[in-house]
PDB file of C-alpha atoms in Angstrom:
ATOM      1  CA  MET R   1       8.404   8.940 -11.111  1.00 65.00           C
ATOM      2  CA  SER R   2      11.934   7.685 -10.887  1.00 80.00           C
ATOM      3  CA  TYR R   3      12.549   7.823  -7.154  1.00 94.00           C
ATOM      4  CA  ARG R   4      11.402   5.697  -4.119  1.00 96.00           C
ATOM      5  CA  TYR R   5      10.769   9.069  -2.583  1.00 96.00           C
ATOM      6  CA  GLU R   6       8.458  10.282  -5.579  1.00 97.00           C
ATOM      7  CA  ILE R   7       7.092   6.794  -5.348  1.00 97.00           C
ATOM      8  CA  THR R   8       6.390   6.875  -1.591  1.00 97.00           C
ATOM      9  CA  GLN R   9       4.303  10.224  -2.040  1.00 97.00           C
ATOM     10  CA  ALA R  10       2.046   9.045  -4.780  1.00 96.00           C
ATOM     11  CA  VAL R  11       1.520   5.483  -2.846  1.00 97.00           C
ATOM     12  CA  VAL R  12       0.108   7.931   0.082  1.00 96.00           C
ATOM     13  CA  ARG R  13      -1.117  11.277  -1.558  1.00 95.00           C
ATOM     14  CA  GLN R  14      -4.696  10.423  -1.433  1.00 94.00           C
ATOM     15  CA  GLY R  15      -4.884   8.938   2.147  1.00 95.00           C
ATOM     16  CA  ILE R  16      -5.980   5.482   0.465  1.00 96.00           C
ATOM     17  CA  ILE R  17      -4.394   2.096  -1.667  1.00 98.00           C
ATOM     18  CA  ALA R  18      -6.817  -0.014  -2.929  1.00 97.00           C
ATOM     19  CA  ILE R  19      -6.258  -3.543  -1.762  1.00 98.00           C
ATOM     20  CA  ILE R  20      -7.771  -5.545  -4.708  1.00 97.00           C
ATOM     21  CA  ARG R  21      -7.696  -9.207  -3.461  1.00 96.00           C
ATOM     22  CA  THR R  22      -9.259 -11.360  -5.886  1.00 96.00           C
ATOM     23  CA  ALA R  23      -8.393 -14.928  -7.152  1.00 96.00           C
ATOM     24  CA  ASP R  24      -6.880 -14.529 -10.759  1.00 98.00           C
ATOM     25  CA  THR R  25      -5.841 -12.397 -13.261  1.00 98.00           C
ATOM     26  CA  SER R  26      -9.120 -11.418 -14.754  1.00 97.00           C
ATOM     27  CA  SER R  27     -11.059 -10.487 -11.761  1.00 97.00           C
ATOM     28  CA  ALA R  28      -8.328  -8.553 -10.171  1.00 97.00           C
ATOM     29  CA  VAL R  29      -7.881  -6.012 -13.553  1.00 98.00           C
ATOM     30  CA  MET R  30     -11.847  -6.030 -13.547  1.00 96.00           C
ATOM     31  CA  ALA R  31     -11.750  -5.023  -9.923  1.00 95.00           C
ATOM     32  CA  ALA R  32      -8.993  -2.556 -10.452  1.00 96.00           C
ATOM     33  CA  VAL R  33     -10.440  -0.661 -13.728  1.00 96.00           C
ATOM     34  CA  PRO R  34     -13.297   0.564 -11.977  1.00 94.00           C
ATOM     35  CA  LEU R  35     -11.495   2.629  -9.059  1.00 95.00           C
ATOM     36  CA  LEU R  36      -9.180   4.018 -10.914  1.00 96.00           C
ATOM     37  CA  ASP R  37     -11.585   5.510 -12.994  1.00 94.00           C
ATOM     38  CA  ALA R  38     -13.321   6.614 -10.740  1.00 92.00           C
ATOM     39  CA  GLY R  39      -9.902   8.512  -9.541  1.00 93.00           C
ATOM     40  CA  LEU R  40      -7.867   6.377  -6.870  1.00 95.00           C
ATOM     41  CA  THR R  41      -4.553   6.082  -8.155  1.00 95.00           C
ATOM     42  CA  SER R  42      -2.723   3.902  -5.830  1.00 97.00           C
ATOM     43  CA  LEU R  43      -3.452   0.284  -6.402  1.00 97.00           C
ATOM     44  CA  GLU R  44      -1.949  -3.116  -4.475  1.00 98.00           C
ATOM     45  CA  LEU R  45      -2.412  -6.780  -5.605  1.00 98.00           C
ATOM     46  CA  PRO R  46      -1.723  -8.991  -3.116  1.00 98.00           C
ATOM     47  CA  LEU R  47       0.360 -12.184  -4.034  1.00 98.00           C
ATOM     48  CA  THR R  48      -1.699 -14.212  -2.618  1.00 98.00           C
ATOM     49  CA  ASN R  49      -3.417 -13.936  -5.977  1.00 98.00           C
ATOM     50  CA  PRO R  50      -1.420 -16.419  -8.441  1.00 97.00           C
ATOM     51  CA  GLY R  51      -2.630 -14.169 -11.239  1.00 98.00           C
ATOM     52  CA  ALA R  52      -1.201 -11.205  -9.734  1.00 98.00           C
ATOM     53  CA  LEU R  53       1.717 -10.137 -11.372  1.00 98.00           C
ATOM     54  CA  ASP R  54      -0.021 -10.542 -14.643  1.00 98.00           C
ATOM     55  CA  ALA R  55      -2.475  -8.317 -13.404  1.00 98.00           C
ATOM     56  CA  ILE R  56       0.153  -5.969 -12.164  1.00 98.00           C
ATOM     57  CA  ARG R  57       1.131  -6.114 -16.015  1.00 98.00           C
ATOM     58  CA  GLN R  58      -1.698  -5.088 -17.579  1.00 98.00           C
ATOM     59  CA  LEU R  59      -2.611  -2.673 -15.210  1.00 98.00           C
ATOM     60  CA  ARG R  60       0.765  -0.953 -15.518  1.00 97.00           C
ATOM     61  CA  ALA R  61       0.505  -0.981 -19.116  1.00 97.00           C
ATOM     62  CA  ASP R  62      -2.991   0.425 -19.449  1.00 97.00           C
ATOM     63  CA  HIS R  63      -3.198   2.945 -16.553  1.00 97.00           C
ATOM     64  CA  PRO R  64       0.752   4.220 -16.636  1.00 96.00           C
ATOM     65  CA  ASP R  65      -0.300   7.269 -14.652  1.00 95.00           C
ATOM     66  CA  ALA R  66      -1.580   5.317 -11.329  1.00 97.00           C
ATOM     67  CA  VAL R  67       0.834   3.509  -8.504  1.00 98.00           C
ATOM     68  CA  ILE R  68       0.557   0.155  -9.196  1.00 98.00           C
ATOM     69  CA  GLY R  69       2.713  -2.504  -6.389  1.00 98.00           C
ATOM     70  CA  ALA R  70       2.430  -6.083  -4.724  1.00 98.00           C
ATOM     71  CA  GLY R  71       1.200  -6.737  -1.357  1.00 98.00           C
ATOM     72  CA  SER R  72       1.813  -9.946   0.703  1.00 98.00           C
ATOM     73  CA  VAL R  73       5.820  -9.812  -0.224  1.00 98.00           C
ATOM     74  CA  LEU R  74       6.856 -12.469   2.407  1.00 98.00           C
ATOM     75  CA  ASP R  75      10.401 -12.785   0.566  1.00 98.00           C
ATOM     76  CA  GLU R  76      13.071 -11.632  -1.635  1.00 98.00           C
ATOM     77  CA  ALA R  77      12.436 -13.907  -4.665  1.00 98.00           C
ATOM     78  CA  SER R  78       8.832 -12.739  -4.555  1.00 98.00           C
ATOM     79  CA  ALA R  79       9.976  -9.203  -4.411  1.00 98.00           C
ATOM     80  CA  VAL R  80      12.383  -9.716  -7.525  1.00 98.00           C
ATOM     81  CA  ALA R  81       9.474 -11.111  -9.679  1.00 98.00           C
ATOM     82  CA  ALA R  82       6.665  -8.308  -8.036  1.00 98.00           C
ATOM     83  CA  VAL R  83       9.700  -5.348  -9.865  1.00 98.00           C
ATOM     84  CA  ARG R  84      10.022  -7.066 -12.945  1.00 98.00           C
ATOM     85  CA  ALA R  85       6.169  -7.498 -13.205  1.00 98.00           C
ATOM     86  CA  GLY R  86       6.210  -3.408 -13.104  1.00 98.00           C
ATOM     87  CA  ALA R  87       5.418  -3.399  -9.227  1.00 98.00           C
ATOM     88  CA  GLN R  88       6.839   0.176  -8.424  1.00 98.00           C
ATOM     89  CA  PHE R  89       5.838  -0.163  -4.765  1.00 98.00           C
ATOM     90  CA  LEU R  90       6.062  -3.268  -2.252  1.00 98.00           C
ATOM     91  CA  VAL R  91       3.690  -4.224   0.691  1.00 98.00           C
ATOM     92  CA  ALA R  92       4.205  -7.294   3.332  1.00 98.00           C
ATOM     93  CA  PRO R  93       2.112  -7.966   6.683  1.00 97.00           C
ATOM     94  CA  ASN R  94       5.442  -8.784   8.340  1.00 98.00           C
ATOM     95  CA  LEU R  95       9.285  -7.447   8.483  1.00 98.00           C
ATOM     96  CA  ASN R  96      11.835  -9.291   6.702  1.00 98.00           C
ATOM     97  CA  THR R  97      14.592  -7.493   5.595  1.00 98.00           C
ATOM     98  CA  ALA R  98      15.512  -9.130   2.484  1.00 98.00           C
ATOM     99  CA  VAL R  99      12.453  -7.705   1.100  1.00 98.00           C
ATOM    100  CA  ILE R 100      13.795  -4.445   1.754  1.00 98.00           C
ATOM    101  CA  GLN R 101      16.975  -4.683   0.014  1.00 98.00           C
ATOM    102  CA  ALA R 102      15.531  -6.243  -2.813  1.00 98.00           C
ATOM    103  CA  GLY R 103      12.556  -3.849  -3.804  1.00 98.00           C
ATOM    104  CA  HIS R 104      15.201  -0.552  -2.897  1.00 98.00           C
ATOM    105  CA  ARG R 105      17.480  -2.250  -5.069  1.00 97.00           C
ATOM    106  CA  TYR R 106      15.512  -2.404  -7.746  1.00 97.00           C
ATOM    107  CA  GLY R 107      13.999   1.145  -7.132  1.00 97.00           C
ATOM    108  CA  ALA R 108      10.723   0.520  -5.949  1.00 98.00           C
ATOM    109  CA  ALA R 109       9.459   1.182  -2.081  1.00 98.00           C
ATOM    110  CA  VAL R 110       8.769  -0.937   0.474  1.00 98.00           C
ATOM    111  CA  LEU R 111       5.882  -1.268   3.512  1.00 98.00           C
ATOM    112  CA  PRO R 112       6.612  -3.519   5.426  1.00 98.00           C
ATOM    113  CA  GLY R 113       4.467  -4.723   8.237  1.00 98.00           C
ATOM    114  CA  ALA R 114       4.281  -3.908  11.962  1.00 98.00           C
ATOM    115  CA  GLY R 115       2.037  -4.698  14.987  1.00 96.00           C
ATOM    116  CA  THR R 116       4.246  -3.100  18.087  1.00 97.00           C
ATOM    117  CA  VAL R 117       6.129   0.242  18.402  1.00 97.00           C
ATOM    118  CA  SER R 118       9.199  -2.095  18.761  1.00 97.00           C
ATOM    119  CA  GLU R 119       8.462  -3.001  15.301  1.00 97.00           C
ATOM    120  CA  VAL R 120       7.954  -0.418  13.624  1.00 98.00           C
ATOM    121  CA  VAL R 121      11.281   0.922  14.876  1.00 98.00           C
ATOM    122  CA  GLN R 122      13.051  -1.794  13.692  1.00 98.00           C
ATOM    123  CA  ALA R 123      11.459  -0.995  10.179  1.00 98.00           C
ATOM    124  CA  LEU R 124      12.260   2.735   9.904  1.00 98.00           C
ATOM    125  CA  GLU R 125      15.962   1.032  11.309  1.00 98.00           C
ATOM    126  CA  ALA R 126      16.342  -1.515   8.044  1.00 98.00           C
ATOM    127  CA  GLY R 127      15.081   1.679   5.644  1.00 98.00           C
ATOM    128  CA  ALA R 128      11.037   1.246   5.151  1.00 98.00           C
ATOM    129  CA  ASP R 129       9.737   4.110   3.333  1.00 98.00           C
ATOM    130  CA  ALA R 130       6.022   3.844   5.405  1.00 98.00           C
ATOM    131  CA  VAL R 131       5.422   0.926   7.797  1.00 98.00           C
ATOM    132  CA  LYS R 132       1.936  -0.600   7.185  1.00 98.00           C
ATOM    133  CA  VAL R 133       0.352  -1.401  10.901  1.00 98.00           C
ATOM    134  CA  PHE R 134      -1.209  -4.590  10.299  1.00 96.00           C
ATOM    135  CA  PRO R 135      -3.784  -5.198  11.433  1.00 94.00           C
ATOM    136  CA  ALA R 136      -5.058  -1.610  12.336  1.00 93.00           C
ATOM    137  CA  PRO R 137      -5.648  -0.870  15.942  1.00 92.00           C
ATOM    138  CA  THR R 138      -7.102   2.674  16.487  1.00 96.00           C
ATOM    139  CA  PRO R 139      -6.725   5.950  15.606  1.00 97.00           C
ATOM    140  CA  GLN R 140      -5.983   6.695  18.923  1.00 97.00           C
ATOM    141  CA  TRP R 141      -3.017   3.678  18.965  1.00 97.00           C
ATOM    142  CA  VAL R 142      -1.648   5.843  15.473  1.00 98.00           C
ATOM    143  CA  LYS R 143      -1.812   9.474  17.315  1.00 97.00           C
ATOM    144  CA  ASP R 144      -0.187   7.760  20.496  1.00 97.00           C
ATOM    145  CA  VAL R 145       2.537   5.785  18.573  1.00 97.00           C
ATOM    146  CA  LEU R 146       3.420   9.618  16.433  1.00 98.00           C
ATOM    147  CA  ALA R 147       3.520  10.964  20.149  1.00 97.00           C
ATOM    148  CA  VAL R 148       6.911   9.579  20.617  1.00 97.00           C
ATOM    149  CA  LEU R 149       7.809   8.885  16.511  1.00 98.00           C
ATOM    150  CA  PRO R 150       6.712  11.817  15.220  1.00 98.00           C
ATOM    151  CA  TYR R 151       8.671  10.933  11.884  1.00 97.00           C
ATOM    152  CA  ALA R 152       6.822   7.447  11.148  1.00 98.00           C
ATOM    153  CA  PRO R 153       4.897   7.574   8.349  1.00 98.00           C
ATOM    154  CA  LEU R 154       2.286   4.588   9.158  1.00 98.00           C
ATOM    155  CA  VAL R 155      -0.162   3.223   7.087  1.00 98.00           C
ATOM    156  CA  PRO R 156      -2.763   1.013   8.833  1.00 98.00           C
ATOM    157  CA  THR R 157      -4.517  -1.399   7.137  1.00 97.00           C
ATOM    158  CA  GLY R 158      -7.027  -4.395   7.810  1.00 94.00           C
ATOM    159  CA  GLY R 159     -10.207  -3.911   9.208  1.00 92.00           C
ATOM    160  CA  VAL R 160      -9.946   0.010   7.537  1.00 95.00           C
ATOM    161  CA  ALA R 161     -13.686   1.075   6.093  1.00 93.00           C
ATOM    162  CA  PRO R 162     -13.768   4.040   3.371  1.00 93.00           C
ATOM    163  CA  ALA R 163     -15.455   5.943   5.655  1.00 91.00           C
ATOM    164  CA  ASP R 164     -13.033   5.596   8.533  1.00 93.00           C
ATOM    165  CA  VAL R 165     -10.201   7.082   6.665  1.00 94.00           C
ATOM    166  CA  PRO R 166     -10.318  10.798   7.814  1.00 94.00           C
ATOM    167  CA  ALA R 167     -10.069  10.166  11.232  1.00 97.00           C
ATOM    168  CA  TRP R 168      -7.014   7.839  10.540  1.00 97.00           C
ATOM    169  CA  LEU R 169      -5.818  10.470   8.947  1.00 97.00           C
ATOM    170  CA  GLU R 170      -6.396  12.952  11.209  1.00 98.00           C
ATOM    171  CA  ALA R 171      -4.585  10.920  13.893  1.00 98.00           C
ATOM    172  CA  GLY R 172      -1.492  11.206  11.992  1.00 98.00           C
ATOM    173  CA  ALA R 173      -1.720   7.977   9.535  1.00 98.00           C
ATOM    174  CA  VAL R 174      -0.581   9.266   6.335  1.00 98.00           C
ATOM    175  CA  ALA R 175      -2.530   6.799   4.282  1.00 98.00           C
ATOM    176  CA  CYS R 176      -4.649   3.558   5.035  1.00 98.00           C
ATOM    177  CA  GLY R 177      -4.914   0.300   2.880  1.00 97.00           C
ATOM    178  CA  VAL R 178      -8.370  -0.376   2.398  1.00 96.00           C
ATOM    179  CA  GLY R 179      -9.667  -3.492   1.220  1.00 94.00           C
ATOM    180  CA  SER R 180     -12.414  -6.030   0.981  1.00 88.00           C
ATOM    181  CA  ALA R 181     -14.317  -2.793   2.766  1.00 90.00           C
ATOM    182  CA  LEU R 182     -13.661  -1.009  -0.292  1.00 88.00           C
ATOM    183  CA  ALA R 183     -15.018  -3.244  -2.844  1.00 85.00           C
ATOM    184  CA  ARG R 184     -18.346  -3.689  -0.403  1.00 88.00           C
ATOM    185  CA  THR R 185     -18.470   0.469  -1.247  1.00 89.00           C
ATOM    186  CA  PRO R 186     -20.410   1.357  -4.225  1.00 90.00           C
ATOM    187  CA  ILE R 187     -18.466   3.425  -6.689  1.00 88.00           C
ATOM    188  CA  ASP R 188     -20.070   7.224  -6.144  1.00 89.00           C
ATOM    189  CA  GLU R 189     -19.459   6.810  -2.641  1.00 87.00           C
ATOM    190  CA  VAL R 190     -15.247   5.548  -3.872  1.00 86.00           C
ATOM    191  CA  THR R 191     -15.806   9.206  -6.133  1.00 85.00           C
ATOM    192  CA  ALA R 192     -17.099  11.698  -3.294  1.00 85.00           C
ATOM    193  CA  LEU R 193     -14.501   9.958  -0.815  1.00 81.00           C
ATOM    194  CA  LEU R 194     -11.736  11.093  -3.275  1.00 81.00           C
ATOM    195  CA  ARG R 195     -12.945  14.346  -3.945  1.00 81.00           C
ATOM    196  CA  ALA R 196     -13.063  15.161   0.045  1.00 74.00           C
TER     197      ALA R 196
END
């Protein structure tokens, strides 16, 4: 994958972006590896973890076929640091055009956050590759927004359980960010969901 559109396609291909929210490098890697082994291919490591950049480096080296991104990317400096650590995509809970510009400058896909229709439009106008809808409202909200913005690639995140993902995708979301609920889901259920 060398182009942003290819990265974006790979990020959303399975419909689930696993958010690995842990406290350090080793716990992030330990949480990520079973998911990768189960067949999940898209992981986000939030920069709220002080060891996230090292975890990104390690996971990119050990799992070259996975798509590894950084989350909670709030400013340009964090965006550049994440890309230099190997992040292929950047996710934020908010819209900061400097993050989009920095990510794009270095070839990373960027999924800024939005909570309203106006913010979704602003994110798209700023060049977002997809838009993280945070916190996730309801599948009906996604359906309603897509009725007026049918081209908006929406990624609901925050409070989405693995079992809820099919309903979000049916409503028109391109993928869902799934965090703590995924960590509590038995790995065999994750595998079954990916097969479905």
